[in-house]
Amino acid sequence: MPKQSNQLTLLDASNLPGGCKPPLFGLDAEALAARMVDLGEPAFRGRQIAEAMYSQWLKELHEITTLPKPLRRRLADQGWQIGRPGISRAFQSADGTERYLIEFEGSGPKNETTEAVWMPEGDGGEAGDGSDDHSKNWRRATVCVSSQIGCAVNCQFCLTAKLGLQRNLNAGEIAGQVVAVLERHAVRVGRDRVNLVFMGMGEPFLNYDNFMAAVRLLVREVGLSPLRMTVSTSGIVPGIERFAQEPPEVRPKLAISLNAPNDAIRAEVMPINRKWPIAAVVDAVRKVSLRPRERITFEYVLLGGVTDQPGHARELARLVRSTGLAAKVNLIAWNPGPGIAYTTPSVADVEAFRALMAGEGIPVYLRQPRGRDIFAACGQLKRTVESSTAAQPSSS
């Protein structure tokens, strides 16, 4: 990985136990073909493995019947495995949301987990971003996945920050969360409308290479559209600048976790602002060439008495207008978490804030809280098996 002295410290993934082969899941068809050639096999065997893992969602080498039995035995004897992450535990919310502990096989320490979320019907976060399509009778859902275990950014309102950064996830571990959730819900890729948001644990742009490698896998191998993907960053300027160079055929939409109308408040709730203030973040975002009808999303968490007052709404509207960007604002009423000393704004204050923004001519949408009772809502993810007594865990 290139040196990133201008970013927060990155942690390397844990080394594999001695003698174990790295998982095949996470390699694209070209890399798998090269592995097969190295083993004296024709390159098309690699493409067969890719098809089995990413289209058929097979999890064991012996299930890949397009491979000859002697080759399957040989690969197994040599220690190769698919090694796709799996759901070790699922929690079900009263609103239908599901939160998962995702366990990694063969690529990290035993029993290490991260978290992903399935939101049937989504939470309204994609509204107005240029990906709306109501012309078809889609089955709609949103999948939220993680890019790291823990997070180093230390946003004061976020439960994941309590963990600190434990390690980066590799491309297979990120993409594997998506495939595991799609398989659980029997999603028909290309037929069901499923939005994918990189808004779980971690800061994707502090794990940039692995994040984008996962995106390329999901687009080129699994068949998902980048127009149905959104990545949220706290404002990692070097990452945004790299992101601006990505070709549109594999680039997700961009969301900026803004959460305050000015630098003074933002630096208090998001210490990263002291390194990259709002103006620097906006300058970097301006380098992203948007597709037709695409908008930048500014995510804004409403903290009771801190960022939710009418003056904040008017200041935020002026800020968004001043950027000159094709943009919209997603409002999120803060989701409570243990040990975090903020309050959720009242319904009246949230609606007043939204109305003021709309009155200022800003496209503004309210993201609905999903899965609060199982700590699955925005800002609540934490590597834990805790859940409320109202939500019972289900088997995976």
PDB file of N, CA and C in Angstrom, residues 128-220:
ATOM      1  N   GLY A 128     -33.483  11.574  -4.050  1.00  0.00           N
ATOM      2  CA  GLY A 128     -32.974  12.824  -4.572  1.00  0.00           C
ATOM      3  C   GLY A 128     -31.515  12.844  -4.962  1.00  0.00           C
ATOM      4  N   ASP A 129     -30.835  11.678  -4.943  1.00  0.00           N
ATOM      5  CA  ASP A 129     -29.405  11.680  -5.259  1.00  0.00           C
ATOM      6  C   ASP A 129     -29.115  11.361  -6.718  1.00  0.00           C
ATOM      7  N   GLY A 130     -30.191  11.221  -7.520  1.00  0.00           N
ATOM      8  CA  GLY A 130     -30.002  10.928  -8.941  1.00  0.00           C
ATOM      9  C   GLY A 130     -30.195   9.481  -9.296  1.00  0.00           C
ATOM     10  N   SER A 131     -30.458   8.620  -8.291  1.00  0.00           N
ATOM     11  CA  SER A 131     -30.633   7.200  -8.579  1.00  0.00           C
ATOM     12  C   SER A 131     -32.084   6.759  -8.459  1.00  0.00           C
ATOM     13  N   ASP A 132     -32.998   7.706  -8.239  1.00  0.00           N
ATOM     14  CA  ASP A 132     -34.415   7.356  -8.094  1.00  0.00           C
ATOM     15  C   ASP A 132     -34.939   6.701  -9.358  1.00  0.00           C
ATOM     16  N   ASP A 133     -35.677   5.643  -9.197  1.00  0.00           N
ATOM     17  CA  ASP A 133     -36.310   4.979 -10.336  1.00  0.00           C
ATOM     18  C   ASP A 133     -37.577   4.301  -9.843  1.00  0.00           C
ATOM     19  N   HIS A 134     -38.693   4.960 -10.066  1.00  0.00           N
ATOM     20  CA  HIS A 134     -39.971   4.403  -9.620  1.00  0.00           C
ATOM     21  C   HIS A 134     -40.773   3.851 -10.803  1.00  0.00           C
ATOM     22  N   SER A 135     -40.094   3.648 -11.928  1.00  0.00           N
ATOM     23  CA  SER A 135     -40.795   3.175 -13.120  1.00  0.00           C
ATOM     24  C   SER A 135     -41.004   1.671 -13.111  1.00  0.00           C
ATOM     25  N   LYS A 136     -40.335   0.977 -12.185  1.00  0.00           N
ATOM     26  CA  LYS A 136     -40.461  -0.472 -12.127  1.00  0.00           C
ATOM     27  C   LYS A 136     -40.935  -0.884 -10.744  1.00  0.00           C
ATOM     28  N   ASN A 137     -41.541  -2.038 -10.676  1.00  0.00           N
ATOM     29  CA  ASN A 137     -42.026  -2.554  -9.406  1.00  0.00           C
ATOM     30  C   ASN A 137     -40.891  -3.312  -8.711  1.00  0.00           C
ATOM     31  N   TRP A 138     -39.872  -2.545  -8.275  1.00  0.00           N
ATOM     32  CA  TRP A 138     -38.704  -3.149  -7.646  1.00  0.00           C
ATOM     33  C   TRP A 138     -39.046  -3.645  -6.242  1.00  0.00           C
ATOM     34  N   ARG A 139     -38.402  -4.733  -5.831  1.00  0.00           N
ATOM     35  CA  ARG A 139     -38.337  -5.028  -4.408  1.00  0.00           C
ATOM     36  C   ARG A 139     -37.170  -4.207  -3.876  1.00  0.00           C
ATOM     37  N   ARG A 140     -37.432  -3.307  -2.938  1.00  0.00           N
ATOM     38  CA  ARG A 140     -36.438  -2.329  -2.527  1.00  0.00           C
ATOM     39  C   ARG A 140     -35.830  -2.699  -1.176  1.00  0.00           C
ATOM     40  N   ALA A 141     -34.551  -2.453  -1.024  1.00  0.00           N
ATOM     41  CA  ALA A 141     -33.869  -2.650   0.251  1.00  0.00           C
ATOM     42  C   ALA A 141     -32.534  -1.928   0.197  1.00  0.00           C
ATOM     43  N   THR A 142     -31.953  -1.703   1.355  1.00  0.00           N
ATOM     44  CA  THR A 142     -30.617  -1.112   1.452  1.00  0.00           C
ATOM     45  C   THR A 142     -29.753  -2.002   2.327  1.00  0.00           C
ATOM     46  N   VAL A 143     -28.530  -2.236   1.891  1.00  0.00           N
ATOM     47  CA  VAL A 143     -27.556  -2.997   2.664  1.00  0.00           C
ATOM     48  C   VAL A 143     -26.447  -2.036   3.088  1.00  0.00           C
ATOM     49  N   CYS A 144     -26.158  -2.002   4.381  1.00  0.00           N
ATOM     50  CA  CYS A 144     -25.096  -1.165   4.931  1.00  0.00           C
ATOM     51  C   CYS A 144     -23.942  -2.059   5.362  1.00  0.00           C
ATOM     52  N   VAL A 145     -22.741  -1.779   4.855  1.00  0.00           N
ATOM     53  CA  VAL A 145     -21.589  -2.640   5.157  1.00  0.00           C
ATOM     54  C   VAL A 145     -20.440  -1.822   5.738  1.00  0.00           C
ATOM     55  N   SER A 146     -19.507  -2.535   6.361  1.00  0.00           N
ATOM     56  CA  SER A 146     -18.377  -1.929   7.054  1.00  0.00           C
ATOM     57  C   SER A 146     -17.107  -2.053   6.225  1.00  0.00           C
ATOM     58  N   SER A 147     -16.185  -1.123   6.443  1.00  0.00           N
ATOM     59  CA  SER A 147     -14.900  -1.146   5.744  1.00  0.00           C
ATOM     60  C   SER A 147     -13.728  -1.374   6.695  1.00  0.00           C
ATOM     61  N   GLN A 148     -13.961  -1.236   7.985  1.00  0.00           N
ATOM     62  CA  GLN A 148     -12.937  -1.462   8.996  1.00  0.00           C
ATOM     63  C   GLN A 148     -13.591  -2.104  10.211  1.00  0.00           C
ATOM     64  N   ILE A 149     -12.775  -2.649  11.097  1.00  0.00           N
ATOM     65  CA  ILE A 149     -13.264  -3.060  12.411  1.00  0.00           C
ATOM     66  C   ILE A 149     -12.920  -1.925  13.358  1.00  0.00           C
ATOM     67  N   GLY A 150     -13.963  -1.240  13.848  1.00  0.00           N
ATOM     68  CA  GLY A 150     -13.750  -0.036  14.615  1.00  0.00           C
ATOM     69  C   GLY A 150     -13.520   1.143  13.700  1.00  0.00           C
ATOM     70  N   CYS A 151     -13.062   2.254  14.271  1.00  0.00           N
ATOM     71  CA  CYS A 151     -12.843   3.467  13.489  1.00  0.00           C
ATOM     72  C   CYS A 151     -11.904   4.390  14.251  1.00  0.00           C
ATOM     73  N   ALA A 152     -11.049   5.094  13.503  1.00  0.00           N
ATOM     74  CA  ALA A 152     -10.078   6.007  14.115  1.00  0.00           C
ATOM     75  C   ALA A 152     -10.523   7.457  14.097  1.00  0.00           C
ATOM     76  N   VAL A 153     -11.652   7.766  13.462  1.00  0.00           N
ATOM     77  CA  VAL A 153     -12.016   9.165  13.241  1.00  0.00           C
ATOM     78  C   VAL A 153     -12.566   9.824  14.507  1.00  0.00           C
ATOM     79  N   ASN A 154     -13.184   9.037  15.375  1.00  0.00           N
ATOM     80  CA  ASN A 154     -13.583   9.516  16.703  1.00  0.00           C
ATOM     81  C   ASN A 154     -14.679  10.573  16.686  1.00  0.00           C
ATOM     82  N   CYS A 155     -15.666  10.412  15.808  1.00  0.00           N
ATOM     83  CA  CYS A 155     -16.842  11.276  15.857  1.00  0.00           C
ATOM     84  C   CYS A 155     -17.523  11.084  17.217  1.00  0.00           C
ATOM     85  N   GLN A 156     -17.810  12.189  17.891  1.00  0.00           N
ATOM     86  CA  GLN A 156     -18.232  12.114  19.281  1.00  0.00           C
ATOM     87  C   GLN A 156     -19.633  11.533  19.466  1.00  0.00           C
ATOM     88  N   PHE A 157     -20.428  11.523  18.415  1.00  0.00           N
ATOM     89  CA  PHE A 157     -21.815  11.047  18.511  1.00  0.00           C
ATOM     90  C   PHE A 157     -21.969   9.597  18.055  1.00  0.00           C
ATOM     91  N   CYS A 158     -20.870   8.938  17.680  1.00  0.00           N
ATOM     92  CA  CYS A 158     -20.946   7.617  17.045  1.00  0.00           C
ATOM     93  C   CYS A 158     -20.458   6.527  17.980  1.00  0.00           C
ATOM     94  N   LEU A 159     -21.228   5.463  18.092  1.00  0.00           N
ATOM     95  CA  LEU A 159     -20.893   4.366  18.995  1.00  0.00           C
ATOM     96  C   LEU A 159     -19.663   3.592  18.523  1.00  0.00           C
ATOM     97  N   THR A 160     -19.473   3.483  17.211  1.00  0.00           N
ATOM     98  CA  THR A 160     -18.307   2.753  16.696  1.00  0.00           C
ATOM     99  C   THR A 160     -17.004   3.383  17.169  1.00  0.00           C
ATOM    100  N   ALA A 161     -17.009   4.699  17.379  1.00  0.00           N
ATOM    101  CA  ALA A 161     -15.790   5.387  17.816  1.00  0.00           C
ATOM    102  C   ALA A 161     -15.274   4.849  19.143  1.00  0.00           C
ATOM    103  N   LYS A 162     -16.170   4.263  19.946  1.00  0.00           N
ATOM    104  CA  LYS A 162     -15.757   3.721  21.238  1.00  0.00           C
ATOM    105  C   LYS A 162     -14.756   2.582  21.078  1.00  0.00           C
ATOM    106  N   LEU A 163     -14.769   1.930  19.933  1.00  0.00           N
ATOM    107  CA  LEU A 163     -13.869   0.797  19.701  1.00  0.00           C
ATOM    108  C   LEU A 163     -12.451   1.229  19.364  1.00  0.00           C
ATOM    109  N   GLY A 164     -12.304   2.443  18.788  1.00  0.00           N
ATOM    110  CA  GLY A 164     -11.031   2.773  18.168  1.00  0.00           C
ATOM    111  C   GLY A 164     -10.866   1.941  16.902  1.00  0.00           C
ATOM    112  N   LEU A 165      -9.742   2.106  16.229  1.00  0.00           N
ATOM    113  CA  LEU A 165      -9.490   1.325  15.016  1.00  0.00           C
ATOM    114  C   LEU A 165      -8.748   0.051  15.374  1.00  0.00           C
ATOM    115  N   GLN A 166      -9.327  -1.094  15.009  1.00  0.00           N
ATOM    116  CA  GLN A 166      -8.684  -2.375  15.281  1.00  0.00           C
ATOM    117  C   GLN A 166      -7.936  -2.887  14.056  1.00  0.00           C
ATOM    118  N   ARG A 167      -8.577  -2.847  12.905  1.00  0.00           N
ATOM    119  CA  ARG A 167      -7.851  -3.151  11.667  1.00  0.00           C
ATOM    120  C   ARG A 167      -8.708  -2.830  10.460  1.00  0.00           C
ATOM    121  N   ASN A 168      -8.044  -2.740   9.308  1.00  0.00           N
ATOM    122  CA  ASN A 168      -8.737  -2.613   8.035  1.00  0.00           C
ATOM    123  C   ASN A 168      -9.313  -3.956   7.618  1.00  0.00           C
ATOM    124  N   LEU A 169     -10.387  -3.927   6.867  1.00  0.00           N
ATOM    125  CA  LEU A 169     -10.899  -5.117   6.201  1.00  0.00           C
ATOM    126  C   LEU A 169     -10.325  -5.162   4.796  1.00  0.00           C
ATOM    127  N   ASN A 170     -10.052  -6.369   4.309  1.00  0.00           N
ATOM    128  CA  ASN A 170      -9.571  -6.484   2.938  1.00  0.00           C
ATOM    129  C   ASN A 170     -10.748  -6.524   1.973  1.00  0.00           C
ATOM    130  N   ALA A 171     -10.445  -6.538   0.680  1.00  0.00           N
ATOM    131  CA  ALA A 171     -11.500  -6.439  -0.333  1.00  0.00           C
ATOM    132  C   ALA A 171     -12.504  -7.574  -0.216  1.00  0.00           C
ATOM    133  N   GLY A 172     -12.019  -8.794   0.011  1.00  0.00           N
ATOM    134  CA  GLY A 172     -12.920  -9.933   0.133  1.00  0.00           C
ATOM    135  C   GLY A 172     -13.803  -9.848   1.360  1.00  0.00           C
ATOM    136  N   GLU A 173     -13.265  -9.292   2.448  1.00  0.00           N
ATOM    137  CA  GLU A 173     -14.051  -9.149   3.666  1.00  0.00           C
ATOM    138  C   GLU A 173     -15.140  -8.090   3.519  1.00  0.00           C
ATOM    139  N   ILE A 174     -14.862  -7.058   2.739  1.00  0.00           N
ATOM    140  CA  ILE A 174     -15.878  -6.029   2.496  1.00  0.00           C
ATOM    141  C   ILE A 174     -16.943  -6.547   1.537  1.00  0.00           C
ATOM    142  N   ALA A 175     -16.516  -7.058   0.381  1.00  0.00           N
ATOM    143  CA  ALA A 175     -17.473  -7.568  -0.605  1.00  0.00           C
ATOM    144  C   ALA A 175     -18.229  -8.774  -0.066  1.00  0.00           C
ATOM    145  N   GLY A 176     -17.561  -9.582   0.766  1.00  0.00           N
ATOM    146  CA  GLY A 176     -18.201 -10.776   1.301  1.00  0.00           C
ATOM    147  C   GLY A 176     -19.390 -10.470   2.191  1.00  0.00           C
ATOM    148  N   GLN A 177     -19.349  -9.342   2.899  1.00  0.00           N
ATOM    149  CA  GLN A 177     -20.516  -8.941   3.697  1.00  0.00           C
ATOM    150  C   GLN A 177     -21.730  -8.787   2.797  1.00  0.00           C
ATOM    151  N   VAL A 178     -21.519  -8.136   1.650  1.00  0.00           N
ATOM    152  CA  VAL A 178     -22.616  -7.874   0.726  1.00  0.00           C
ATOM    153  C   VAL A 178     -23.197  -9.175   0.205  1.00  0.00           C
ATOM    154  N   VAL A 179     -22.325 -10.064  -0.263  1.00  0.00           N
ATOM    155  CA  VAL A 179     -22.790 -11.323  -0.845  1.00  0.00           C
ATOM    156  C   VAL A 179     -23.504 -12.169   0.205  1.00  0.00           C
ATOM    157  N   ALA A 180     -22.995 -12.196   1.436  1.00  0.00           N
ATOM    158  CA  ALA A 180     -23.647 -12.974   2.488  1.00  0.00           C
ATOM    159  C   ALA A 180     -25.066 -12.473   2.744  1.00  0.00           C
ATOM    160  N   VAL A 181     -25.248 -11.149   2.745  1.00  0.00           N
ATOM    161  CA  VAL A 181     -26.581 -10.588   3.001  1.00  0.00           C
ATOM    162  C   VAL A 181     -27.494 -10.801   1.797  1.00  0.00           C
ATOM    163  N   LEU A 182     -26.968 -10.622   0.581  1.00  0.00           N
ATOM    164  CA  LEU A 182     -27.782 -10.861  -0.611  1.00  0.00           C
ATOM    165  C   LEU A 182     -28.257 -12.311  -0.653  1.00  0.00           C
ATOM    166  N   GLU A 183     -27.372 -13.231  -0.314  1.00  0.00           N
ATOM    167  CA  GLU A 183     -27.755 -14.652  -0.323  1.00  0.00           C
ATOM    168  C   GLU A 183     -28.827 -14.928   0.723  1.00  0.00           C
ATOM    169  N   ARG A 184     -28.683 -14.362   1.910  1.00  0.00           N
ATOM    170  CA  ARG A 184     -29.661 -14.596   2.973  1.00  0.00           C
ATOM    171  C   ARG A 184     -31.065 -14.197   2.534  1.00  0.00           C
ATOM    172  N   HIS A 185     -31.147 -13.121   1.750  1.00  0.00           N
ATOM    173  CA  HIS A 185     -32.465 -12.612   1.340  1.00  0.00           C
ATOM    174  C   HIS A 185     -32.828 -12.995  -0.092  1.00  0.00           C
ATOM    175  N   ALA A 186     -32.069 -13.924  -0.666  1.00  0.00           N
ATOM    176  CA  ALA A 186     -32.360 -14.431  -2.013  1.00  0.00           C
ATOM    177  C   ALA A 186     -32.575 -13.293  -3.013  1.00  0.00           C
ATOM    178  N   VAL A 187     -31.707 -12.289  -2.937  1.00  0.00           N
ATOM    179  CA  VAL A 187     -31.812 -11.138  -3.838  1.00  0.00           C
ATOM    180  C   VAL A 187     -31.489 -11.558  -5.264  1.00  0.00           C
ATOM    181  N   ARG A 188     -32.266 -11.093  -6.201  1.00  0.00           N
ATOM    182  CA  ARG A 188     -32.028 -11.358  -7.622  1.00  0.00           C
ATOM    183  C   ARG A 188     -31.288 -10.158  -8.196  1.00  0.00           C
ATOM    184  N   VAL A 189     -29.983 -10.312  -8.371  1.00  0.00           N
ATOM    185  CA  VAL A 189     -29.159  -9.210  -8.860  1.00  0.00           C
ATOM    186  C   VAL A 189     -29.650  -8.782 -10.243  1.00  0.00           C
ATOM    187  N   GLY A 190     -29.886  -7.477 -10.399  1.00  0.00           N
ATOM    188  CA  GLY A 190     -30.383  -6.952 -11.662  1.00  0.00           C
ATOM    189  C   GLY A 190     -31.889  -6.908 -11.744  1.00  0.00           C
ATOM    190  N   ARG A 191     -32.561  -7.587 -10.836  1.00  0.00           N
ATOM    191  CA  ARG A 191     -34.031  -7.590 -10.848  1.00  0.00           C
ATOM    192  C   ARG A 191     -34.603  -6.916  -9.608  1.00  0.00           C
ATOM    193  N   ASP A 192     -33.977  -7.113  -8.456  1.00  0.00           N
ATOM    194  CA  ASP A 192     -34.407  -6.438  -7.233  1.00  0.00           C
ATOM    195  C   ASP A 192     -33.569  -5.175  -7.063  1.00  0.00           C
ATOM    196  N   ARG A 193     -34.205  -4.101  -6.637  1.00  0.00           N
ATOM    197  CA  ARG A 193     -33.465  -2.861  -6.412  1.00  0.00           C
ATOM    198  C   ARG A 193     -32.886  -2.880  -4.999  1.00  0.00           C
ATOM    199  N   VAL A 194     -31.597  -3.072  -4.915  1.00  0.00           N
ATOM    200  CA  VAL A 194     -30.904  -3.063  -3.635  1.00  0.00           C
ATOM    201  C   VAL A 194     -29.836  -1.982  -3.680  1.00  0.00           C
ATOM    202  N   ASN A 195     -29.942  -1.040  -2.769  1.00  0.00           N
ATOM    203  CA  ASN A 195     -28.930  -0.008  -2.639  1.00  0.00           C
ATOM    204  C   ASN A 195     -27.882  -0.464  -1.640  1.00  0.00           C
ATOM    205  N   LEU A 196     -26.656  -0.118  -1.912  1.00  0.00           N
ATOM    206  CA  LEU A 196     -25.537  -0.502  -1.064  1.00  0.00           C
ATOM    207  C   LEU A 196     -24.890   0.764  -0.528  1.00  0.00           C
ATOM    208  N   VAL A 197     -24.739   0.850   0.791  1.00  0.00           N
ATOM    209  CA  VAL A 197     -24.109   2.026   1.397  1.00  0.00           C
ATOM    210  C   VAL A 197     -22.910   1.590   2.221  1.00  0.00           C
ATOM    211  N   PHE A 198     -21.777   2.208   1.947  1.00  0.00           N
ATOM    212  CA  PHE A 198     -20.573   1.974   2.744  1.00  0.00           C
ATOM    213  C   PHE A 198     -20.601   2.987   3.879  1.00  0.00           C
ATOM    214  N   MET A 199     -21.437   2.690   4.867  1.00  0.00           N
ATOM    215  CA  MET A 199     -21.670   3.597   5.988  1.00  0.00           C
ATOM    216  C   MET A 199     -21.685   2.850   7.310  1.00  0.00           C
ATOM    217  N   GLY A 200     -21.134   1.636   7.325  1.00  0.00           N
ATOM    218  CA  GLY A 200     -21.076   0.862   8.556  1.00  0.00           C
ATOM    219  C   GLY A 200     -19.861   1.254   9.373  1.00  0.00           C
ATOM    220  N   MET A 201     -19.258   0.267  10.006  1.00  0.00           N
ATOM    221  CA  MET A 201     -18.061   0.537  10.798  1.00  0.00           C
ATOM    222  C   MET A 201     -16.928   1.059   9.920  1.00  0.00           C
ATOM    223  N   GLY A 202     -16.218   2.070  10.427  1.00  0.00           N
ATOM    224  CA  GLY A 202     -14.989   2.492   9.778  1.00  0.00           C
ATOM    225  C   GLY A 202     -15.155   3.653   8.817  1.00  0.00           C
ATOM    226  N   GLU A 203     -14.014   4.195   8.417  1.00  0.00           N
ATOM    227  CA  GLU A 203     -13.920   5.279   7.438  1.00  0.00           C
ATOM    228  C   GLU A 203     -13.360   4.684   6.142  1.00  0.00           C
ATOM    229  N   PRO A 204     -14.216   4.526   5.114  1.00  0.00           N
ATOM    230  CA  PRO A 204     -13.757   3.861   3.887  1.00  0.00           C
ATOM    231  C   PRO A 204     -12.524   4.497   3.256  1.00  0.00           C
ATOM    232  N   PHE A 205     -12.402   5.821   3.339  1.00  0.00           N
ATOM    233  CA  PHE A 205     -11.284   6.485   2.665  1.00  0.00           C
ATOM    234  C   PHE A 205      -9.982   6.402   3.450  1.00  0.00           C
ATOM    235  N   LEU A 206     -10.013   5.814   4.660  1.00  0.00           N
ATOM    236  CA  LEU A 206      -8.782   5.452   5.355  1.00  0.00           C
ATOM    237  C   LEU A 206      -8.444   3.983   5.131  1.00  0.00           C
ATOM    238  N   ASN A 207      -9.204   3.343   4.279  1.00  0.00           N
ATOM    239  CA  ASN A 207      -8.905   1.977   3.815  1.00  0.00           C
ATOM    240  C   ASN A 207      -9.185   1.962   2.314  1.00  0.00           C
ATOM    241  N   TYR A 208      -8.663   2.966   1.632  1.00  0.00           N
ATOM    242  CA  TYR A 208      -9.105   3.274   0.278  1.00  0.00           C
ATOM    243  C   TYR A 208      -8.876   2.135  -0.703  1.00  0.00           C
ATOM    244  N   ASP A 209      -7.670   1.579  -0.730  1.00  0.00           N
ATOM    245  CA  ASP A 209      -7.369   0.553  -1.736  1.00  0.00           C
ATOM    246  C   ASP A 209      -8.275  -0.662  -1.594  1.00  0.00           C
ATOM    247  N   ASN A 210      -8.478  -1.113  -0.361  1.00  0.00           N
ATOM    248  CA  ASN A 210      -9.349  -2.271  -0.151  1.00  0.00           C
ATOM    249  C   ASN A 210     -10.807  -1.945  -0.438  1.00  0.00           C
ATOM    250  N   PHE A 211     -11.231  -0.745  -0.048  1.00  0.00           N
ATOM    251  CA  PHE A 211     -12.607  -0.328  -0.340  1.00  0.00           C
ATOM    252  C   PHE A 211     -12.875  -0.338  -1.838  1.00  0.00           C
ATOM    253  N   MET A 212     -12.005   0.290  -2.628  1.00  0.00           N
ATOM    254  CA  MET A 212     -12.249   0.356  -4.070  1.00  0.00           C
ATOM    255  C   MET A 212     -12.065  -1.004  -4.738  1.00  0.00           C
ATOM    256  N   ALA A 213     -11.169  -1.838  -4.232  1.00  0.00           N
ATOM    257  CA  ALA A 213     -11.047  -3.193  -4.772  1.00  0.00           C
ATOM    258  C   ALA A 213     -12.343  -3.964  -4.549  1.00  0.00           C
ATOM    259  N   ALA A 214     -12.972  -3.757  -3.385  1.00  0.00           N
ATOM    260  CA  ALA A 214     -14.262  -4.404  -3.116  1.00  0.00           C
ATOM    261  C   ALA A 214     -15.332  -3.886  -4.057  1.00  0.00           C
ATOM    262  N   VAL A 215     -15.345  -2.582  -4.309  1.00  0.00           N
ATOM    263  CA  VAL A 215     -16.326  -2.012  -5.240  1.00  0.00           C
ATOM    264  C   VAL A 215     -16.165  -2.633  -6.615  1.00  0.00           C
ATOM    265  N   ARG A 216     -14.921  -2.752  -7.097  1.00  0.00           N
ATOM    266  CA  ARG A 216     -14.702  -3.345  -8.422  1.00  0.00           C
ATOM    267  C   ARG A 216     -15.177  -4.793  -8.469  1.00  0.00           C
ATOM    268  N   LEU A 217     -14.958  -5.539  -7.389  1.00  0.00           N
ATOM    269  CA  LEU A 217     -15.476  -6.911  -7.333  1.00  0.00           C
ATOM    270  C   LEU A 217     -16.998  -6.920  -7.431  1.00  0.00           C
ATOM    271  N   LEU A 218     -17.643  -6.053  -6.674  1.00  0.00           N
ATOM    272  CA  LEU A 218     -19.101  -6.035  -6.634  1.00  0.00           C
ATOM    273  C   LEU A 218     -19.701  -5.602  -7.964  1.00  0.00           C
ATOM    274  N   VAL A 219     -19.010  -4.705  -8.664  1.00  0.00           N
ATOM    275  CA  VAL A 219     -19.511  -4.245  -9.958  1.00  0.00           C
ATOM    276  C   VAL A 219     -19.211  -5.269 -11.045  1.00  0.00           C
ATOM    277  N   ARG A 220     -17.956  -5.677 -11.162  1.00  0.00           N
ATOM    278  CA  ARG A 220     -17.522  -6.494 -12.299  1.00  0.00           C
ATOM    279  C   ARG A 220     -17.797  -7.980 -12.128  1.00  0.00           C
TER     280      ARG A 220
END
